[in-house]
């Protein structure tokens, strides 16, 4: 069920054996994202439950889900990039049924993130699911 962009990340992770290299890869994915305009960093787009500042701005056009995001923490910005690869360009009806936990487990992220980061990641996934479910 994962998108081709997410499958690319899975393949890249298979070549990176060292977790420091994988963290660097995730951070690089975040660095490659366009910054979220300051005008979109408002309370309505802020994700509660994250240790760092996180904003997600979803859009749905023609029944297709997309979101952009930003964080003040580089690793979290990278996690946003991973979630974008997982969810962006899916039909909005498919977004709530994506088993993000299972997909992310394929990367081994569940075992290598701190409890705070895991909670923040869960909060981002919940926000994405709620937004999409409201438009189904």
Short mmCIF file of C-alpha atoms in Angstrom, two decimals:
data_model
loop_
_atom_site.label_atom_id
_atom_site.label_comp_id
_atom_site.label_asym_id
_atom_site.label_seq_id
_atom_site.Cartn_x
_atom_site.Cartn_y
_atom_site.Cartn_z
CA UNK A 1 0.00 0.00 0.00
CA UNK A 2 3.01 2.29 0.33
CA UNK A 3 3.68 4.90 -2.32
CA UNK A 4 6.60 4.60 -4.74
CA UNK A 5 8.33 7.48 -2.90
CA UNK A 6 8.11 5.58 0.39
CA UNK A 7 9.30 2.37 -1.28
CA UNK A 8 12.36 4.33 -2.46
CA UNK A 9 13.12 5.22 1.16
CA UNK A 10 12.70 1.56 2.19
CA UNK A 11 15.15 0.52 -0.53
CA UNK A 12 17.64 3.21 0.48
CA UNK A 13 17.43 2.08 4.12
CA UNK A 14 18.27 -1.48 3.08
CA UNK A 15 21.61 -0.23 1.73
CA UNK A 16 22.39 1.78 4.88
CA UNK A 17 23.44 -0.67 7.57
CA UNK A 18 24.59 1.83 10.21
CA UNK A 19 21.89 3.70 12.15
CA UNK A 20 23.96 6.89 12.12
CA UNK A 21 23.84 6.75 8.32
CA UNK A 22 20.08 6.17 8.46
CA UNK A 23 19.60 9.15 10.79
CA UNK A 24 21.71 11.27 8.47
CA UNK A 25 19.59 10.09 5.55
CA UNK A 26 16.36 11.07 7.34
CA UNK A 27 17.83 14.46 8.26
CA UNK A 28 18.90 14.99 4.63
CA UNK A 29 15.36 14.22 3.49
CA UNK A 30 14.14 16.97 5.81
CA UNK A 31 16.76 19.43 4.59
CA UNK A 32 15.61 18.82 1.02
CA UNK A 33 12.03 19.91 1.79
CA UNK A 34 10.83 23.39 0.97
CA UNK A 35 10.32 25.39 4.17
CA UNK A 36 6.75 25.95 5.29
CA UNK A 37 5.88 29.65 4.89
CA UNK A 38 5.69 31.47 8.22
CA UNK A 39 2.09 32.43 7.43
CA UNK A 40 1.17 28.73 7.74
CA UNK A 41 2.88 28.30 11.11
CA UNK A 42 -0.23 29.09 13.10
CA UNK A 43 -1.98 27.39 16.04
CA UNK A 44 -4.37 25.59 13.67
CA UNK A 45 -1.49 23.80 11.91
CA UNK A 46 0.62 23.16 15.02
CA UNK A 47 0.75 19.54 16.17
CA UNK A 48 0.33 19.03 19.89
CA UNK A 49 2.15 16.17 21.55
CA UNK A 50 5.53 16.80 19.94
CA UNK A 51 8.59 17.74 21.99
CA UNK A 52 9.68 20.10 19.22
CA UNK A 53 7.65 22.63 17.28
CA UNK A 54 5.78 20.92 14.43
CA UNK A 55 3.36 22.31 11.87
CA UNK A 56 1.48 20.30 9.25
CA UNK A 57 -0.49 21.98 6.48
CA UNK A 58 -2.69 19.51 4.57
CA UNK A 59 -4.41 20.19 1.26
CA UNK A 60 -6.91 18.08 -0.62
CA UNK A 61 -7.45 18.79 -4.28
CA UNK A 62 -9.40 16.58 -6.63
CA UNK A 63 -9.69 13.94 -3.94
CA UNK A 64 -5.89 13.71 -3.59
CA UNK A 65 -4.22 14.23 -0.21
CA UNK A 66 -1.02 16.25 0.22
CA UNK A 67 0.62 18.01 3.10
CA UNK A 68 3.61 20.17 3.80
CA UNK A 69 5.26 20.51 7.16
CA UNK A 70 8.00 22.06 9.22
CA UNK A 71 9.78 21.50 12.50
CA UNK A 72 12.46 23.30 14.44
CA UNK A 73 14.24 19.94 15.02
CA UNK A 74 16.20 18.50 12.09
CA UNK A 75 15.36 14.85 12.81
CA UNK A 76 11.66 15.69 13.12
CA UNK A 77 11.81 17.64 9.87
CA UNK A 78 13.22 14.45 8.34
CA UNK A 79 10.40 12.39 9.84
CA UNK A 80 7.94 14.80 8.24
CA UNK A 81 9.67 14.14 4.90
CA UNK A 82 9.26 10.38 5.47
CA UNK A 83 5.56 10.86 6.25
CA UNK A 84 5.17 12.98 3.12
CA UNK A 85 6.62 10.10 1.11
CA UNK A 86 4.14 7.75 2.79
CA UNK A 87 0.98 9.85 2.40
CA UNK A 88 1.34 12.51 -0.29
CA UNK A 89 -0.53 11.95 -3.54
CA UNK A 90 -2.76 9.19 -2.13
CA UNK A 91 -6.50 9.36 -2.73
CA UNK A 92 -7.88 10.96 0.43
CA UNK A 93 -9.99 7.87 1.18
CA UNK A 94 -6.83 5.72 1.39
CA UNK A 95 -5.01 7.94 3.88
CA UNK A 96 -6.90 6.86 7.04
CA UNK A 97 -6.40 3.17 6.21
CA UNK A 98 -2.62 3.37 5.77
CA UNK A 99 -1.01 1.32 8.53
CA UNK A 100 1.70 3.89 9.21
CA UNK A 101 3.04 1.97 12.18
CA UNK A 102 3.63 -1.15 10.06
CA UNK A 103 5.09 0.85 7.17
CA UNK A 104 7.47 2.74 9.45
CA UNK A 105 8.41 -0.54 11.15
CA UNK A 106 9.82 -1.60 7.78
CA UNK A 107 12.38 1.17 8.31
CA UNK A 108 13.07 0.11 11.89
CA UNK A 109 12.21 3.59 13.12
CA UNK A 110 10.07 2.29 15.97
CA UNK A 111 13.13 0.75 17.59
CA UNK A 112 15.48 3.70 17.10
CA UNK A 113 13.52 6.79 18.10
CA UNK A 114 13.35 8.16 21.61
CA UNK A 115 10.03 7.90 23.44
CA UNK A 116 9.44 11.63 22.90
CA UNK A 117 10.14 11.37 19.16
CA UNK A 118 7.89 8.29 18.90
CA UNK A 119 5.08 10.16 20.65
CA UNK A 120 5.53 13.12 18.32
CA UNK A 121 5.52 10.86 15.27
CA UNK A 122 2.32 9.23 16.52
CA UNK A 123 0.76 12.69 17.00
CA UNK A 124 1.65 13.66 13.42
CA UNK A 125 0.15 10.42 12.06
CA UNK A 126 -3.02 10.95 14.08
CA UNK A 127 -3.36 14.51 12.78
CA UNK A 128 -2.92 13.35 9.18
CA UNK A 129 -5.50 10.58 9.64
CA UNK A 130 -8.06 12.91 11.25
CA UNK A 131 -7.74 15.52 8.53
CA UNK A 132 -8.13 12.92 5.78
CA UNK A 133 -11.01 11.13 7.54
CA UNK A 134 -12.89 14.45 7.78
CA UNK A 135 -12.79 14.69 3.97
CA UNK A 136 -13.83 11.15 3.09
#
